[in-house]
């Protein structure tokens, strides 16, 4: 059963309600945001400025007053989200209104972070209950993938399955089905970890020590997290369990009355979002401070240099960091805290499996996708070793929490996760089970294991045959360090184009790693610059331009699949393709100024082309298109480069001018890149079926030297006032001027047609001039941490 959701009503314009409204608004859904009179309007006024969404998304959200005259508007909603204050009485009153006005088939969900779902649903009529479920988002909504879901006891099972499908495939969230227990899963396990610094022995540890220990132990910092989410949340986070779960094995540890937090709140230090923007930590200029509770004031944030922590920080591999802190032979304050923290968390999590969720993997996913841990607590347990973990738990005094199944598994040298395949130990079936995969998803690492699927490969890239049943398609996967781009990568792309044209197929460029590409191989670039090898750099730049132009104008459709960091040369390759299918979490930018150069692989020309393609030709070549008008249109393109602007996500990238109207944004926080690659293949196949023909080259009308003078003045003023966001202001000014010279068409004049090739020649000249300077080498070394 599937439901199409077009209209959404969000009740509550507070922090979470506003974020949910803007999140679905960016997707194009029409949203009515309700709150007490005037509150929704006030909240929306600063939503775009605060980075919660785009102007386009904001236009989809209509502020409403939660008054009787506007209650009937609830009847048009396909999905109603209750996100009001965490007070069960208030929620009951709101739910009663929803029950009166919601249409019969509408989804009704609550964003409560811990109040009993069935306790609330029991007070409402049956028509309400059959549509009612939990949909607990995590803050910030756009960043953290986790969505905890749970049907109320009377919800229709098919309706719940339909909502989960919508949440995963349309909202793009990572779904964890939880039980109706206080704080559910994420805030039950992650919440305990937030409280542990106040329940364990911390004598001899500074606040910075505590966060660094946890960072090296589990990849997450509890005190920093408190500052981000707000110290005032200690009450509801702790209170939900403390007051509603008297049988919790660590019940007293959930007492929300925390002396340290009360002391900070009394001084007005509520975290980064408070008026002072201070909590456990603060900033004074560029100096990081930490609160000293003995002195009742902030002091410089410093480590105490405990040997175990120093050794863990020096280790490069996560397992080595973990082992050095958990070694039974180490007993300094840092190690003792680490051992208690880790083994308490593992033991408590083991105890909760089967109570708050079905499987250990549910807890891991909640920690990874809701609390931003790089790996869940059970994945860390697997790495450290089950038998050693069991021994550590008993030594730390938490053996009473360990269930029999884990003791047996540890004694039998069993595993929580498969060593070579995507499997996990299922507690419910007492055997290894297959992990979640995307039906039809594209997994390059698996495809590479079949030799016949490898069309071409070198040390930096591979071309794989991912042909489905609707036409030949190949996939170019970058395999170099950091997906950096060099001659070998360009060679692979050209080989893919040859294959696609020969087979009347399509080319996809993408991967399943965290990032698409941050750009060119900087190690190689630095070496050539230091040796004065201008010719080698020229060949790389020209080869990159030719390859990217070929991506645009070859007779095979080309589709880029940007994800994560898509910067510099990575951006230019994506922009050069016929179409883009973009992971919604992409961070996009022409960030070459970070390394002291200008875009050299068509980046300036192509971002300008996207902007000008949106202008009507009769205007672009009319007398109304003056030098001043041309400069006004070019300024945002130049500003993106000169001020190193990057997108918050794909929707923001679209407004910045990196995406064209035909490009597709795919929310896939839970399903991940295999699903986005699947969607990209579908797009490529559709382009083949439609009969693909390449576009004609664009001809530009640019302001030339007269327009450049206006950019030059801004550059000089920016250098004088130190406005550029990186070092070496004079070099930055030179780079910004070279970029403007390209955008203005060089030594031309308005009304004189400028070709793409002319602009690319200007890019080469400007790039070579700045890359050979010592300031550029200084920037590159800084990026490479040399």
XYZ file of C-alpha atoms in Angstrom:
786
model
C 0.000 0.000 0.000
C 1.406 3.422 -1.007
C 0.073 6.886 -0.281
C 1.029 10.013 -2.162
C 1.704 12.845 0.251
C 1.484 16.337 -1.197
C 0.092 18.407 1.668
C 1.557 18.402 5.161
C 0.429 20.079 8.364
C 3.033 20.629 11.089
C 1.650 21.587 14.490
C 4.191 23.512 16.513
C 6.643 26.074 15.072
C 9.304 25.549 17.696
C 12.792 24.282 16.964
C 11.813 20.829 15.691
C 8.478 21.718 14.088
C 10.081 24.505 12.072
C 12.887 22.222 10.923
C 10.457 19.494 9.844
C 8.352 22.030 7.940
C 11.377 23.428 6.094
C 12.752 19.937 5.422
C 9.620 18.791 3.573
C 9.118 22.266 2.072
C 12.499 21.979 0.327
C 11.192 18.750 -1.221
C 8.318 20.674 -2.777
C 5.521 19.546 -0.489
C 2.988 22.178 0.526
C 3.144 22.765 4.273
C 0.838 24.513 6.722
C 2.829 25.390 9.845
C 0.546 25.933 12.846
C 1.275 27.570 16.177
C -0.222 30.106 18.545
C -1.108 33.383 16.799
C 1.959 35.057 15.308
C 4.456 32.358 16.326
C 4.678 30.581 12.973
C 5.172 33.857 11.097
C 7.933 34.867 13.497
C 9.692 31.505 13.250
C 9.612 31.470 9.451
C 11.003 34.992 9.205
C 14.507 33.787 10.079
C 14.334 30.185 8.817
C 16.337 30.762 5.621
C 18.843 33.042 7.312
C 19.450 30.366 9.951
C 20.145 27.757 7.291
C 17.057 25.630 7.891
C 16.079 25.614 4.236
C 16.034 27.512 0.960
C 13.947 30.382 -0.324
C 12.114 27.945 -2.599
C 11.389 25.676 0.353
C 10.257 28.604 2.468
C 7.765 29.550 -0.260
C 6.127 26.132 0.205
C 5.517 26.726 3.927
C 2.494 28.811 4.947
C 2.264 30.123 8.523
C -1.047 29.417 10.232
C -2.561 30.371 13.552
C -3.755 27.448 15.650
C -7.201 28.896 16.228
C -10.672 27.511 15.578
C -11.155 29.509 12.396
C -8.146 27.746 10.791
C -8.671 24.233 12.210
C -10.549 23.128 9.030
C -7.279 23.526 7.083
C -6.139 20.336 8.787
C -8.612 18.455 6.597
C -6.533 18.968 3.449
C -3.373 17.459 4.951
C -2.189 14.028 3.820
C 0.197 13.912 6.787
C -0.202 15.731 10.104
C 2.877 16.014 12.331
C 2.401 17.020 15.952
C 5.566 18.707 17.229
C 4.347 20.806 20.152
C 5.960 21.204 23.572
C 6.874 17.978 25.425
C 3.893 18.022 27.763
C 1.425 15.147 27.526
C -1.550 17.293 28.528
C -0.776 19.824 25.784
C -0.325 17.054 23.238
C -3.648 15.497 24.258
C -5.470 18.768 23.613
C -3.793 19.155 20.203
C -4.568 15.537 19.297
C -8.231 16.060 20.144
C -8.365 18.888 17.616
C -6.591 16.750 15.003
C -9.085 13.948 15.606
C -11.981 16.324 14.888
C -10.662 17.735 11.611
C -8.210 15.260 10.001
C -9.428 13.436 6.921
C -9.962 9.719 7.323
C -6.929 8.565 5.343
C -4.351 11.068 6.693
C -1.217 9.894 8.469
C -1.020 11.360 11.984
C 2.325 11.214 13.752
C 3.950 12.675 16.844
C 7.508 13.936 17.129
C 7.655 13.274 20.862
C 11.128 12.364 22.056
C 9.962 10.161 24.894
C 6.311 10.508 25.973
C 4.301 7.286 25.739
C 2.731 6.829 22.316
C -0.074 4.525 23.469
C -0.716 6.646 26.517
C -1.597 9.512 24.165
C -3.457 7.463 21.550
C -5.713 5.776 24.121
C -7.455 9.104 24.787
C -8.458 9.559 21.129
C -11.187 7.927 18.962
C -10.533 4.814 16.891
C -10.340 6.696 13.563
C -7.440 8.655 15.035
C -5.713 5.586 16.485
C -5.725 3.562 13.249
C -3.617 6.306 11.594
C -1.401 7.251 14.550
C 2.323 6.553 14.893
C 5.602 7.902 16.194
C 7.877 9.815 13.806
C 10.716 11.040 16.001
C 13.175 13.214 14.056
C 16.610 14.103 15.397
C 18.128 17.556 15.594
C 19.262 18.957 13.191
C 16.672 17.368 10.924
C 18.551 18.038 7.680
C 21.796 16.576 8.997
C 20.949 13.581 11.199
C 19.348 10.720 9.212
C 17.575 8.909 12.048
C 13.793 8.688 12.183
C 12.406 6.516 14.973
C 9.027 5.031 14.111
C 6.498 3.028 16.095
C 2.812 2.316 15.446
C 0.321 2.737 18.251
C -1.403 -0.494 19.288
C -4.457 0.171 17.121
C -2.731 1.433 13.976
C -3.530 -0.349 10.741
C -0.463 -2.455 9.839
C -0.670 -1.687 6.125
C -0.952 2.010 6.890
C 2.153 1.838 9.086
C 4.088 -0.012 6.376
C 3.055 2.670 3.878
C 4.268 5.424 6.177
C 7.620 3.674 6.663
C 7.995 3.390 2.879
C 7.235 7.095 2.505
C 9.680 8.005 5.293
C 12.477 5.944 3.766
C 12.006 6.512 0.034
C 10.536 10.026 -0.064
C 11.839 11.696 3.076
C 15.086 9.757 2.688
C 15.363 8.957 6.384
C 17.123 6.094 8.135
C 14.308 4.152 9.784
C 14.568 2.362 13.139
C 11.410 0.739 14.475
C 11.351 1.165 18.235
C 9.183 -0.018 21.098
C 6.901 2.346 22.994
C 9.302 2.879 25.899
C 10.646 6.071 27.519
C 13.132 7.875 25.247
C 12.768 5.078 22.663
C 16.241 3.979 21.395
C 18.445 6.922 20.385
C 17.746 9.020 23.458
C 17.757 5.957 25.721
C 21.269 4.803 24.817
C 22.719 8.097 23.591
C 20.979 9.875 26.469
C 22.675 7.599 28.988
C 26.027 8.445 27.397
C 25.221 12.136 27.864
C 24.664 11.522 31.581
C 27.699 9.288 32.171
C 30.212 12.161 32.620
C 28.222 13.167 35.710
C 27.819 9.623 37.088
C 31.333 8.230 36.697
C 34.518 9.165 38.561
C 36.134 12.178 36.871
C 38.667 13.186 39.510
C 41.793 14.451 37.773
C 40.010 15.066 34.456
C 39.252 18.397 32.828
C 36.152 18.897 30.717
C 38.336 18.759 27.614
C 39.848 15.479 28.858
C 36.372 13.941 29.107
C 35.408 14.897 25.559
C 38.762 13.813 24.110
C 38.549 10.458 25.884
C 35.096 9.817 24.433
C 36.163 11.070 21.008
C 39.013 8.548 20.906
C 36.863 5.854 22.468
C 33.623 6.022 20.459
C 34.155 8.967 18.068
C 31.724 11.301 19.839
C 31.965 14.069 22.471
C 29.227 14.216 25.164
C 29.910 17.675 26.602
C 30.190 19.241 23.165
C 26.863 17.571 22.334
C 25.262 19.111 25.427
C 26.422 22.527 24.242
C 24.962 21.914 20.777
C 21.530 20.622 21.827
C 21.147 22.896 24.867
C 21.697 22.172 28.557
C 18.035 22.795 29.339
C 17.200 19.463 27.688
C 18.634 17.594 30.673
C 15.194 17.849 32.276
C 13.097 16.129 29.586
C 15.844 13.700 28.480
C 16.532 12.472 31.992
C 13.028 12.981 33.348
C 11.327 10.737 30.782
C 13.236 7.707 32.052
C 13.581 8.773 35.681
C 9.849 9.332 36.153
C 8.405 6.784 33.710
C 10.788 3.824 33.994
C 11.240 3.012 37.679
C 12.546 -0.462 36.758
C 15.443 0.885 34.696
C 18.608 -0.858 35.968
C 20.459 2.471 36.157
C 17.406 4.430 37.267
C 19.173 6.868 39.615
C 21.664 7.838 36.912
C 18.773 9.353 34.958
C 17.977 11.882 37.677
C 17.728 15.151 35.707
C 18.929 17.157 38.715
C 22.572 17.502 37.624
C 24.661 19.834 39.761
C 27.010 20.925 36.970
C 24.223 21.712 34.521
C 22.245 23.609 37.166
C 25.331 25.705 37.931
C 25.818 26.629 34.268
C 22.148 27.414 33.686
C 22.108 29.621 36.784
C 24.803 31.738 35.128
C 22.918 31.870 31.821
C 25.228 29.398 30.092
C 22.779 27.140 28.246
C 24.915 26.166 25.245
C 25.695 27.440 21.775
C 22.126 28.505 21.000
C 21.802 30.600 24.162
C 22.427 34.324 24.430
C 25.991 33.827 25.672
C 26.667 30.985 23.183
C 28.503 29.282 26.036
C 28.001 26.081 27.991
C 30.618 23.611 29.130
C 32.847 25.311 26.584
C 33.103 28.854 25.279
C 35.113 30.865 22.784
C 36.970 34.064 23.513
C 38.128 35.290 20.146
C 39.825 32.207 18.720
C 40.713 30.739 22.126
C 38.681 27.775 23.352
C 37.667 27.937 27.015
C 36.185 25.375 29.401
C 34.222 25.955 32.578
C 36.058 25.315 35.817
C 33.481 24.442 38.475
C 35.933 25.031 41.317
C 36.694 28.565 40.169
C 33.152 29.065 38.832
C 34.560 30.658 35.688
C 35.968 29.850 32.278
C 39.634 28.912 31.915
C 41.693 27.963 28.840
C 40.665 24.526 27.556
C 43.621 22.248 28.203
C 44.313 18.544 28.429
C 45.844 16.968 31.536
C 48.307 14.813 29.537
C 47.322 11.465 30.996
C 49.465 8.782 29.351
C 46.593 6.622 28.142
C 44.877 9.556 26.426
C 48.123 10.811 24.887
C 48.772 7.303 23.539
C 45.219 7.006 22.173
C 45.424 10.371 20.449
C 48.723 9.379 18.839
C 47.216 6.191 17.371
C 45.886 6.421 13.834
C 43.494 3.462 13.691
C 40.244 3.617 15.708
C 40.804 0.110 17.097
C 44.228 1.147 18.397
C 42.738 4.198 20.109
C 40.092 1.989 21.694
C 42.592 -0.639 22.813
C 44.962 1.832 24.447
C 42.200 3.322 26.554
C 40.616 -0.018 27.474
C 43.808 -1.893 28.258
C 43.497 -3.505 31.731
C 47.159 -2.659 32.277
C 46.396 1.083 32.186
C 44.895 2.704 35.263
C 45.381 6.456 35.035
C 42.255 8.661 35.441
C 41.650 8.840 31.679
C 41.785 5.061 31.219
C 39.622 4.361 34.282
C 36.948 6.764 33.022
C 37.141 5.312 29.502
C 36.726 1.766 30.779
C 33.732 2.619 32.943
C 32.144 4.650 30.125
C 32.581 1.973 27.473
C 31.667 -1.084 29.497
C 28.676 0.635 31.147
C 27.352 1.610 27.722
C 27.817 -1.864 26.269
C 26.223 -3.579 29.286
C 23.241 -1.206 29.397
C 22.720 -1.551 25.626
C 22.833 -5.355 25.872
C 20.260 -5.242 28.652
C 17.934 -3.091 26.534
C 17.918 -5.279 23.403
C 14.476 -6.870 23.210
C 13.010 -4.171 25.449
C 13.414 -0.952 23.465
C 14.055 -2.548 20.070
C 14.426 -5.994 18.512
C 18.087 -6.166 17.502
C 21.565 -4.917 18.415
C 21.800 -3.418 14.918
C 18.859 -1.131 15.772
C 20.866 0.407 18.619
C 23.936 0.804 16.434
C 21.950 2.512 13.689
C 20.329 4.846 16.232
C 23.712 5.901 17.620
C 25.266 6.313 14.179
C 22.373 8.148 12.545
C 20.886 9.942 15.547
C 23.975 10.832 17.597
C 26.517 10.902 14.763
C 28.725 8.135 16.128
C 31.032 6.820 13.373
C 30.234 3.264 14.530
C 27.643 1.858 16.912
C 28.501 0.486 20.349
C 28.124 -3.127 19.192
C 30.350 -2.568 16.160
C 32.974 -1.270 18.576
C 32.396 -4.322 20.760
C 32.982 -6.549 17.731
C 36.253 -4.745 16.965
C 37.511 -4.914 20.541
C 36.494 -8.551 20.976
C 33.453 -10.092 22.658
C 35.382 -12.053 25.290
C 37.510 -9.061 26.280
C 34.377 -6.902 26.440
C 32.599 -9.422 28.663
C 35.600 -9.552 30.989
C 35.753 -5.746 31.083
C 32.033 -5.456 31.864
C 32.353 -7.757 34.881
C 35.500 -5.992 36.091
C 33.740 -2.601 35.802
C 30.834 -3.850 37.928
C 28.114 -4.125 35.284
C 28.004 -7.893 34.898
C 24.463 -8.045 36.254
C 23.223 -6.299 33.106
C 24.620 -8.873 30.663
C 22.011 -11.207 29.112
C 22.780 -14.916 28.837
C 22.820 -14.888 25.033
C 25.792 -12.508 24.955
C 27.749 -14.466 27.567
C 27.201 -17.641 25.553
C 28.150 -15.931 22.290
C 31.359 -14.546 23.804
C 32.326 -17.926 25.279
C 31.752 -19.609 21.902
C 33.938 -16.991 20.134
C 30.885 -15.838 18.198
C 30.418 -12.537 16.369
C 27.969 -9.665 16.513
C 28.801 -8.794 12.902
C 30.045 -10.880 9.996
C 33.714 -10.501 9.186
C 33.445 -10.446 5.398
C 29.763 -10.014 4.561
C 26.865 -7.756 5.468
C 25.490 -9.879 8.324
C 24.761 -9.366 12.009
C 23.831 -11.586 14.941
C 20.064 -11.554 15.291
C 19.007 -11.829 18.916
C 15.434 -12.676 17.917
C 16.501 -15.700 15.833
C 19.790 -16.553 17.596
C 21.673 -16.765 14.292
C 23.481 -14.549 11.800
C 21.087 -12.584 9.590
C 21.552 -10.551 6.421
C 21.886 -6.803 6.871
C 19.674 -4.374 5.019
C 20.409 -3.800 1.337
C 18.639 -1.730 -1.297
C 16.604 -3.774 -3.761
C 18.174 -3.077 -7.131
C 20.847 -0.934 -5.482
C 24.218 -0.595 -7.207
C 27.213 -1.684 -5.105
C 30.463 -1.035 -7.046
C 32.663 -3.035 -4.661
C 30.550 -6.140 -5.279
C 30.453 -5.554 -9.040
C 34.264 -5.303 -9.183
C 34.512 -8.869 -7.895
C 33.067 -10.088 -11.211
C 35.873 -9.776 -13.727
C 33.577 -9.726 -16.745
C 31.948 -6.544 -15.400
C 35.231 -4.603 -15.415
C 35.493 -2.690 -18.689
C 38.680 -0.832 -17.721
C 40.670 -0.195 -14.572
C 43.818 1.528 -13.414
C 45.108 2.585 -9.996
C 42.885 5.686 -9.829
C 39.577 4.613 -11.388
C 37.522 1.748 -12.749
C 34.863 1.538 -15.447
C 32.192 -1.048 -14.638
C 29.413 -2.505 -16.755
C 26.142 -1.936 -14.865
C 23.851 -2.565 -17.814
C 20.261 -3.304 -16.855
C 17.454 -4.327 -19.194
C 16.884 -0.940 -20.841
C 20.184 -0.165 -22.542
C 23.966 -0.340 -22.011
C 25.247 1.696 -19.050
C 28.735 1.905 -17.568
C 29.814 3.372 -14.235
C 33.061 5.264 -13.625
C 34.225 4.828 -10.026
C 37.116 6.858 -8.633
C 39.477 4.690 -6.550
C 42.325 7.137 -5.881
C 43.109 8.504 -2.436
C 40.289 10.842 -1.483
C 38.835 10.316 -4.991
C 41.338 12.896 -6.227
C 41.508 13.432 -9.987
C 44.613 13.065 -12.120
C 45.586 11.918 -15.597
C 44.663 8.296 -14.833
C 41.162 9.342 -13.715
C 40.679 11.382 -16.877
C 41.862 8.414 -18.933
C 39.217 6.195 -17.338
C 36.470 8.736 -18.088
C 37.548 8.877 -21.726
C 37.596 5.081 -21.926
C 34.034 5.047 -20.549
C 32.874 7.536 -23.196
C 34.422 5.425 -25.959
C 32.643 2.312 -24.638
C 29.294 4.126 -24.328
C 29.448 5.600 -27.833
C 30.459 2.231 -29.299
C 27.588 0.419 -27.544
C 25.062 3.268 -27.913
C 24.946 3.432 -24.139
C 25.352 5.888 -21.273
C 28.033 6.871 -18.774
C 27.478 7.357 -15.049
C 30.159 8.857 -12.799
C 29.670 8.113 -9.108
C 30.575 5.954 -6.146
C 29.377 4.741 -2.764
C 32.107 6.407 -0.701
C 31.412 9.343 1.593
C 32.422 11.971 -0.988
C 32.242 12.391 -4.764
C 35.585 14.193 -5.138
C 37.314 17.221 -3.669
C 39.203 17.866 -6.905
C 42.598 17.468 -8.525
C 45.557 15.530 -7.134
C 47.172 18.224 -4.983
C 50.310 16.187 -4.240
C 51.086 16.064 -7.950
C 50.160 19.722 -8.411
C 52.453 20.794 -5.554
C 55.377 18.768 -6.907
C 55.066 20.296 -10.355
C 54.683 23.817 -8.975
C 57.777 23.461 -6.771
C 59.817 22.174 -9.737
C 58.519 24.923 -12.008
C 57.075 22.336 -14.382
C 54.572 24.621 -16.089
C 54.195 22.301 -19.058
C 53.046 19.339 -16.942
C 50.429 21.490 -15.201
C 49.285 22.918 -18.534
C 48.833 19.411 -19.921
C 46.763 18.375 -16.870
C 44.549 21.470 -17.094
C 44.012 21.160 -20.858
C 43.381 17.405 -20.585
C 40.818 18.039 -17.852
C 39.075 20.658 -19.958
C 38.956 18.407 -23.014
C 37.613 15.471 -21.002
C 34.917 17.532 -19.317
C 33.889 19.145 -22.594
C 33.701 15.667 -24.060
C 31.384 14.624 -21.204
C 29.092 17.452 -22.238
C 29.179 17.050 -26.014
C 29.737 13.349 -26.691
C 26.953 11.302 -28.301
C 26.315 9.287 -25.136
C 24.264 10.687 -22.234
C 26.468 11.269 -19.183
C 25.115 11.385 -15.638
C 27.041 12.536 -12.554
C 26.030 11.315 -9.088
C 27.477 13.834 -6.619
C 27.463 13.054 -2.912
C 29.218 14.377 0.172
C 32.009 16.805 -0.693
C 31.789 17.766 -4.354
C 34.431 20.438 -4.616
C 36.789 22.015 -7.135
C 37.562 19.560 -9.933
C 34.912 17.190 -8.594
C 32.334 19.928 -9.077
C 33.629 20.614 -12.579
C 33.278 16.972 -13.649
C 29.735 16.871 -12.241
C 28.826 20.128 -13.998
C 30.199 18.832 -17.291
C 27.817 15.875 -17.486
C 24.522 15.915 -19.379
C 22.529 15.444 -16.180
C 23.053 15.226 -12.427
C 21.314 12.894 -9.976
C 22.329 14.311 -6.627
C 22.346 12.934 -3.099
C 20.410 15.506 -1.067
C 23.250 15.722 1.486
C 25.812 16.984 -1.028
C 28.163 19.819 -0.012
C 29.005 21.586 -3.266
C 31.375 24.411 -4.111
C 34.064 25.811 -6.393
C 36.543 26.009 -3.527
C 39.790 26.429 -5.485
C 40.653 29.596 -3.583
C 41.335 27.350 -0.571
C 44.427 26.175 -2.442
C 45.236 29.539 -3.993
C 44.137 28.857 -7.590
C 41.146 29.483 -9.851
C 38.897 26.842 -11.444
C 40.750 25.475 -14.470
C 38.518 22.637 -15.665
C 35.584 24.674 -17.074
C 34.152 25.525 -13.627
C 33.835 29.270 -14.168
C 32.506 28.916 -17.687
C 30.023 26.227 -16.710
C 28.540 27.898 -13.614
C 28.167 31.067 -15.667
C 26.535 29.025 -18.434
C 23.942 27.595 -15.994
C 23.083 31.134 -14.933
C 22.873 32.528 -18.477
C 20.885 29.565 -19.795
C 18.137 30.748 -17.471
C 18.002 34.102 -19.280
C 15.888 34.560 -22.391
C 18.110 34.892 -25.526
C 16.240 37.978 -26.708
C 17.141 39.659 -23.398
C 20.726 38.379 -23.370
C 21.423 40.017 -26.749
C 19.132 43.046 -26.416
C 20.037 46.639 -25.643
C 18.564 46.137 -22.163
C 21.428 43.746 -21.365
C 23.895 46.472 -20.445
C 27.353 46.162 -18.913
C 25.837 46.969 -15.539
C 23.146 44.306 -15.990
C 25.731 41.734 -17.092
C 27.886 42.434 -14.030
C 24.833 42.089 -11.777
C 24.098 38.660 -13.244
C 27.719 37.537 -13.016
C 28.294 38.758 -9.470
C 26.662 35.775 -7.669
C 28.706 33.337 -9.800
C 31.914 35.175 -8.964
C 30.934 35.545 -5.316
C 30.516 31.766 -4.931
C 34.161 31.351 -5.906
C 35.761 34.459 -4.392
C 34.143 33.947 -0.983
C 34.481 30.134 -1.089
C 30.769 29.499 -0.718
C 29.625 25.906 -0.268
C 26.124 24.504 -0.181
C 24.467 23.171 2.955
C 22.747 20.501 0.880
C 21.525 19.830 -2.657
C 18.551 22.180 -2.373
C 20.892 24.986 -1.410
C 23.265 23.978 -4.246
C 20.370 24.399 -6.650
C 19.769 27.948 -5.455
C 23.507 28.695 -5.660
C 23.467 27.813 -9.367
C 25.174 24.421 -9.390
C 22.100 22.511 -10.568
C 19.957 22.903 -13.658
C 16.150 22.511 -13.708
C 16.411 18.989 -15.154
C 18.689 17.705 -12.404
C 17.239 15.369 -9.780
C 17.722 15.524 -6.003
C 17.419 12.203 -4.173
C 16.959 12.168 -0.372
C 18.790 9.008 0.714
C 20.122 9.459 4.232
C 19.039 5.924 5.071
C 19.165 4.076 1.753
C 22.498 5.644 0.835
C 24.440 5.928 -2.410
C 23.536 2.470 -3.794
C 19.972 3.767 -4.086
C 21.072 7.080 -5.644
C 23.174 5.163 -8.200
C 20.113 3.047 -8.970
C 18.102 6.212 -9.606
C 20.925 7.546 -11.790
C 20.848 4.396 -13.939
C 17.093 4.821 -14.353
C 17.667 8.404 -15.529
C 20.417 7.294 -17.935
C 18.173 4.544 -19.329
C 15.332 7.028 -19.808
C 17.667 9.346 -21.721
C 18.676 6.433 -23.971
C 15.063 5.431 -24.589
C 14.124 9.030 -25.437
C 16.868 9.215 -28.044
C 19.760 11.345 -26.827
C 21.401 14.111 -28.832
C 24.119 16.374 -27.368
C 23.448 20.089 -26.878
C 24.909 22.863 -28.995
C 27.776 24.904 -27.488
C 26.700 28.075 -25.732
C 27.642 31.523 -27.028
C 28.145 34.199 -24.359
C 27.510 37.924 -24.283
C 29.914 39.265 -21.637
C 30.854 42.724 -20.316
C 34.576 42.480 -21.144
C 37.177 44.869 -19.781
C 34.577 47.490 -18.861
C 32.734 45.069 -16.612
C 35.972 43.645 -15.197
C 36.864 47.054 -13.774
C 33.955 46.766 -11.331
C 35.142 43.358 -10.126
C 38.727 44.573 -9.829
C 37.672 47.409 -7.532
C 35.880 44.949 -5.230
C 38.945 42.688 -5.188
C 41.291 45.487 -4.220
C 38.951 46.714 -1.508
C 38.517 43.173 -0.215
C 42.284 42.736 0.063
C 42.724 46.076 1.812
C 39.980 45.283 4.333
C 41.055 41.634 4.769
C 37.613 40.438 3.715
C 38.759 37.299 1.914
C 38.080 34.247 4.100
C 41.604 32.767 3.757
C 45.252 33.870 4.157
C 47.461 35.945 1.799
C 44.924 38.664 0.915
C 46.948 40.045 -2.017
C 47.164 36.596 -3.595
C 43.474 36.070 -2.930
C 42.746 39.354 -4.657
C 44.808 38.266 -7.655
C 42.918 34.949 -7.871
C 39.561 36.695 -7.586
C 40.590 39.106 -10.357
C 41.682 36.258 -12.612
C 38.334 34.557 -12.055
C 36.503 37.796 -12.853
C 38.609 38.234 -16.005
C 37.372 34.832 -17.211
C 33.742 35.583 -16.309
C 33.868 38.922 -18.117
C 35.277 37.300 -21.258
C 38.714 38.878 -21.034
C 39.616 41.690 -23.391
C 36.306 41.762 -25.219
C 33.277 44.019 -25.200
C 29.552 43.608 -24.669
C 27.749 42.466 -27.827
C 30.766 40.563 -29.148
C 30.041 36.797 -29.086
C 32.384 34.799 -26.848
C 32.757 31.044 -27.320
C 33.319 28.369 -24.717
C 36.799 27.679 -26.105
C 37.790 31.321 -25.653
C 36.759 31.201 -21.996
C 38.643 27.951 -21.439
C 41.815 29.538 -22.817
C 41.379 32.334 -20.285
C 40.937 29.738 -17.519
C 44.224 28.058 -18.496
C 46.121 31.360 -18.551
C 44.757 32.460 -15.185
C 45.294 29.083 -13.533
C 48.928 28.835 -14.647
C 49.689 32.340 -13.444
C 48.482 31.734 -9.877
C 49.440 28.062 -9.350
C 53.156 28.757 -9.808
C 53.247 31.366 -7.038
C 54.615 30.532 -3.547
C 51.315 31.546 -1.940
C 49.504 28.799 -3.834
C 52.088 26.248 -2.673
C 51.614 27.510 0.891
C 47.854 26.926 0.638
C 48.298 23.439 -0.847
C 50.710 22.430 1.911
C 48.251 23.672 4.498
C 45.439 21.585 2.991
C 47.720 18.535 2.788
C 48.942 19.230 6.353
C 52.565 19.213 5.235
